[in-house]
mmCIF file with all atom_site columns, C-alpha atoms in Angstrom:
data_model
loop_
_atom_site.group_PDB
_atom_site.id
_atom_site.type_symbol
_atom_site.label_atom_id
_atom_site.label_alt_id
_atom_site.label_comp_id
_atom_site.label_asym_id
_atom_site.label_entity_id
_atom_site.label_seq_id
_atom_site.pdbx_PDB_ins_code
_atom_site.Cartn_x
_atom_site.Cartn_y
_atom_site.Cartn_z
_atom_site.occupancy
_atom_site.B_iso_or_equiv
_atom_site.pdbx_formal_charge
_atom_site.auth_seq_id
_atom_site.auth_comp_id
_atom_site.auth_asym_id
_atom_site.auth_atom_id
_atom_site.pdbx_PDB_model_num
ATOM 1  C CA . ALA A 1 1  ? 57.405 -11.281 -51.931 1.00 0.00 ? 98  ALA A CA 1
ATOM 2  C CA . GLY A 1 2  ? 58.352 -9.742  -49.346 1.00 0.00 ? 99  GLY A CA 1
ATOM 3  C CA . GLY A 1 3  ? 61.248 -11.807 -48.607 1.00 0.00 ? 100 GLY A CA 1
ATOM 4  C CA . ALA A 1 4  ? 62.148 -11.635 -52.018 1.00 0.00 ? 101 ALA A CA 1
ATOM 5  C CA . VAL A 1 5  ? 62.665 -8.131  -52.340 1.00 0.00 ? 102 VAL A CA 1
ATOM 6  C CA . SER A 1 6  ? 64.884 -8.281  -49.071 1.00 0.00 ? 103 SER A CA 1
ATOM 7  C CA . ALA A 1 7  ? 66.789 -11.160 -50.629 1.00 0.00 ? 104 ALA A CA 1
ATOM 8  C CA . ASN A 1 8  ? 67.660 -9.142  -53.624 1.00 0.00 ? 105 ASN A CA 1
ATOM 9  C CA . TRP A 1 9  ? 68.197 -6.339  -51.572 1.00 0.00 ? 106 TRP A CA 1
ATOM 10 C CA . ALA A 1 10 ? 70.546 -7.981  -49.423 1.00 0.00 ? 107 ALA A CA 1
ATOM 11 C CA . ARG A 1 11 ? 72.641 -9.518  -52.009 1.00 0.00 ? 108 ARG A CA 1
ATOM 12 C CA . TRP A 1 12 ? 72.234 -7.333  -54.969 1.00 0.00 ? 109 TRP A CA 1
ATOM 13 C CA . GLY A 1 13 ? 72.321 -3.992  -53.203 1.00 0.00 ? 110 GLY A CA 1
ATOM 14 C CA . CYS A 1 14 ? 69.289 -2.321  -54.651 1.00 0.00 ? 111 CYS A CA 1
ATOM 15 C CA . LEU A 1 15 ? 65.907 -3.645  -55.737 1.00 0.00 ? 112 LEU A CA 1
ATOM 16 C CA . ALA A 1 16 ? 65.198 -5.653  -58.377 1.00 0.00 ? 113 ALA A CA 1
ATOM 17 C CA . THR A 1 17 ? 62.482 -6.190  -60.336 1.00 0.00 ? 114 THR A CA 1
ATOM 18 C CA . PRO A 1 18 ? 62.470 -10.172 -61.023 1.00 0.00 ? 115 PRO A CA 1
ATOM 19 C CA . GLY A 1 19 ? 61.692 -11.084 -64.719 1.00 0.00 ? 116 GLY A CA 1
ATOM 20 C CA . ASP A 1 20 ? 62.374 -7.285  -66.408 1.00 0.00 ? 117 ASP A CA 1
ATOM 21 C CA . LEU A 1 21 ? 65.527 -8.033  -67.952 1.00 0.00 ? 118 LEU A CA 1
ATOM 22 C CA . ASN A 1 22 ? 65.937 -5.092  -70.402 1.00 0.00 ? 119 ASN A CA 1
ATOM 23 C CA . CYS A 1 23 ? 64.542 -2.393  -67.827 1.00 0.00 ? 120 CYS A CA 1
ATOM 24 C CA . ASP A 1 24 ? 61.780 -1.332  -69.565 1.00 0.00 ? 121 ASP A CA 1
ATOM 25 C CA . ASP A 1 25 ? 59.474 -1.346  -66.318 1.00 0.00 ? 122 ASP A CA 1
ATOM 26 C CA . LEU A 1 26 ? 57.542 -4.505  -68.315 1.00 0.00 ? 123 LEU A CA 1
ATOM 27 C CA . ILE A 1 27 ? 58.167 -7.888  -68.468 1.00 0.00 ? 124 ILE A CA 1
ATOM 28 C CA . ASN A 1 28 ? 57.199 -9.511  -72.102 1.00 0.00 ? 125 ASN A CA 1
ATOM 29 C CA . SER A 1 29 ? 58.563 -10.917 -74.596 1.00 0.00 ? 126 SER A CA 1
ATOM 30 C CA . PHE A 1 30 ? 61.249 -8.124  -75.489 1.00 0.00 ? 127 PHE A CA 1
ATOM 31 C CA . ASP A 1 31 ? 63.009 -9.741  -71.999 1.00 0.00 ? 128 ASP A CA 1
ATOM 32 C CA . ILE A 1 32 ? 63.303 -13.037 -73.377 1.00 0.00 ? 129 ILE A CA 1
ATOM 33 C CA . ASP A 1 33 ? 66.336 -12.478 -75.428 1.00 0.00 ? 130 ASP A CA 1
ATOM 34 C CA . PRO A 1 34 ? 68.217 -10.702 -72.479 1.00 0.00 ? 131 PRO A CA 1
ATOM 35 C CA . PHE A 1 35 ? 66.859 -13.063 -69.586 1.00 0.00 ? 132 PHE A CA 1
ATOM 36 C CA . VAL A 1 36 ? 68.751 -16.001 -71.490 1.00 0.00 ? 133 VAL A CA 1
ATOM 37 C CA . LEU A 1 37 ? 71.778 -13.713 -71.729 1.00 0.00 ? 134 LEU A CA 1
ATOM 38 C CA . ARG A 1 38 ? 71.712 -13.291 -68.314 1.00 0.00 ? 135 ARG A CA 1
ATOM 39 C CA . LEU A 1 39 ? 72.082 -16.931 -67.955 1.00 0.00 ? 136 LEU A CA 1
ATOM 40 C CA . VAL A 1 40 ? 74.655 -17.815 -70.345 1.00 0.00 ? 137 VAL A CA 1
ATOM 41 C CA . ASP A 1 41 ? 76.982 -14.476 -70.262 1.00 0.00 ? 138 ASP A CA 1
ATOM 42 C CA . ALA A 1 42 ? 77.092 -12.517 -66.950 1.00 0.00 ? 139 ALA A CA 1
ATOM 43 C CA . ALA A 1 43 ? 79.593 -10.080 -67.716 1.00 0.00 ? 140 ALA A CA 1
ATOM 44 C CA . GLY A 1 44 ? 78.099 -9.987  -71.496 1.00 0.00 ? 141 GLY A CA 1
ATOM 45 C CA . TYR A 1 45 ? 73.970 -9.102  -69.902 1.00 0.00 ? 142 TYR A CA 1
ATOM 46 C CA . SER A 1 46 ? 75.818 -6.713  -67.723 1.00 0.00 ? 143 SER A CA 1
ATOM 47 C CA . ASN A 1 47 ? 77.832 -4.929  -70.796 1.00 0.00 ? 144 ASN A CA 1
ATOM 48 C CA . ALA A 1 48 ? 74.629 -4.886  -72.417 1.00 0.00 ? 145 ALA A CA 1
ATOM 49 C CA . PHE A 1 49 ? 72.488 -3.816  -69.950 1.00 0.00 ? 146 PHE A CA 1
ATOM 50 C CA . PRO A 1 50 ? 74.460 -1.469  -67.796 1.00 0.00 ? 147 PRO A CA 1
ATOM 51 C CA . GLN A 1 51 ? 71.248 0.034   -66.217 1.00 0.00 ? 148 GLN A CA 1
ATOM 52 C CA . CYS A 1 52 ? 69.691 -2.868  -64.721 1.00 0.00 ? 149 CYS A CA 1
ATOM 53 C CA . ASN A 1 53 ? 69.833 -4.973  -61.615 1.00 0.00 ? 150 ASN A CA 1
ATOM 54 C CA . ALA A 1 54 ? 71.488 -8.696  -62.533 1.00 0.00 ? 151 ALA A CA 1
ATOM 55 C CA . ALA A 1 55 ? 69.071 -9.699  -60.144 1.00 0.00 ? 152 ALA A CA 1
ATOM 56 C CA . ASN A 1 56 ? 66.409 -9.267  -61.921 1.00 0.00 ? 153 ASN A CA 1
ATOM 57 C CA . GLY A 1 57 ? 67.202 -12.772 -63.317 1.00 0.00 ? 154 GLY A CA 1
ATOM 58 C CA . ASP A 1 58 ? 66.634 -14.393 -60.160 1.00 0.00 ? 155 ASP A CA 1
ATOM 59 C CA . VAL A 1 59 ? 62.871 -15.056 -61.093 1.00 0.00 ? 156 VAL A CA 1
ATOM 60 C CA . ASN A 1 60 ? 62.086 -17.520 -58.069 1.00 0.00 ? 157 ASN A CA 1
ATOM 61 C CA . ALA A 1 61 ? 64.616 -15.335 -55.599 1.00 0.00 ? 158 ALA A CA 1
ATOM 62 C CA . ASP A 1 62 ? 66.714 -17.917 -54.437 1.00 0.00 ? 159 ASP A CA 1
ATOM 63 C CA . GLY A 1 63 ? 69.898 -15.590 -54.895 1.00 0.00 ? 160 GLY A CA 1
ATOM 64 C CA . LEU A 1 64 ? 70.692 -17.297 -57.931 1.00 0.00 ? 161 LEU A CA 1
ATOM 65 C CA . VAL A 1 65 ? 70.616 -16.907 -61.318 1.00 0.00 ? 162 VAL A CA 1
ATOM 66 C CA . ASN A 1 66 ? 70.162 -19.767 -62.920 1.00 0.00 ? 163 ASN A CA 1
ATOM 67 C CA . ALA A 1 67 ? 68.299 -22.842 -64.996 1.00 0.00 ? 164 ALA A CA 1
ATOM 68 C CA . PHE A 1 68 ? 65.882 -22.798 -61.981 1.00 0.00 ? 165 PHE A CA 1
ATOM 69 C CA . ASP A 1 69 ? 64.904 -19.105 -62.985 1.00 0.00 ? 166 ASP A CA 1
ATOM 70 C CA . VAL A 1 70 ? 63.788 -20.775 -66.341 1.00 0.00 ? 167 VAL A CA 1
ATOM 71 C CA . ASP A 1 71 ? 59.789 -21.859 -65.354 1.00 0.00 ? 168 ASP A CA 1
ATOM 72 C CA . PRO A 1 72 ? 59.108 -18.603 -63.249 1.00 0.00 ? 169 PRO A CA 1
ATOM 73 C CA . PHE A 1 73 ? 60.579 -16.170 -65.645 1.00 0.00 ? 170 PHE A CA 1
ATOM 74 C CA . ILE A 1 74 ? 57.796 -18.218 -68.403 1.00 0.00 ? 171 ILE A CA 1
ATOM 75 C CA . ALA A 1 75 ? 55.500 -18.356 -65.719 1.00 0.00 ? 172 ALA A CA 1
ATOM 76 C CA . LEU A 1 76 ? 55.970 -14.103 -65.853 1.00 0.00 ? 173 LEU A CA 1
ATOM 77 C CA . LEU A 1 77 ? 55.775 -13.843 -69.447 1.00 0.00 ? 174 LEU A CA 1
ATOM 78 C CA . LEU A 1 78 ? 52.359 -15.982 -69.853 1.00 0.00 ? 175 LEU A CA 1
ATOM 79 C CA . GLY A 1 79 ? 50.843 -14.465 -67.001 1.00 0.00 ? 176 GLY A CA 1
ATOM 80 C CA . PRO A 1 80 ? 47.949 -15.487 -64.585 1.00 0.00 ? 177 PRO A CA 1
ATOM 81 C CA . THR A 1 81 ? 46.084 -18.472 -65.205 1.00 0.00 ? 178 THR A CA 1
ATOM 82 C CA . PRO A 1 82 ? 42.515 -18.069 -65.514 1.00 0.00 ? 179 PRO A CA 1
#
């Protein structure tokens, strides 16, 4: 995960918390709507959540926020599997 943090720092300029799209320091169902907004309307997301790092939507740490972040985001919401 250290590489992902470094990649996010380099790309976005500050530390990101992947999956925390409403910036309440939790990853839960309250992040779903902001995640979808970030996927479909980056400017709208930035306006709605100006305190949040846009890189929080880059859940798979590839430097992009796109459909490839959906499955990792869902995995974060569901937590570890037993």
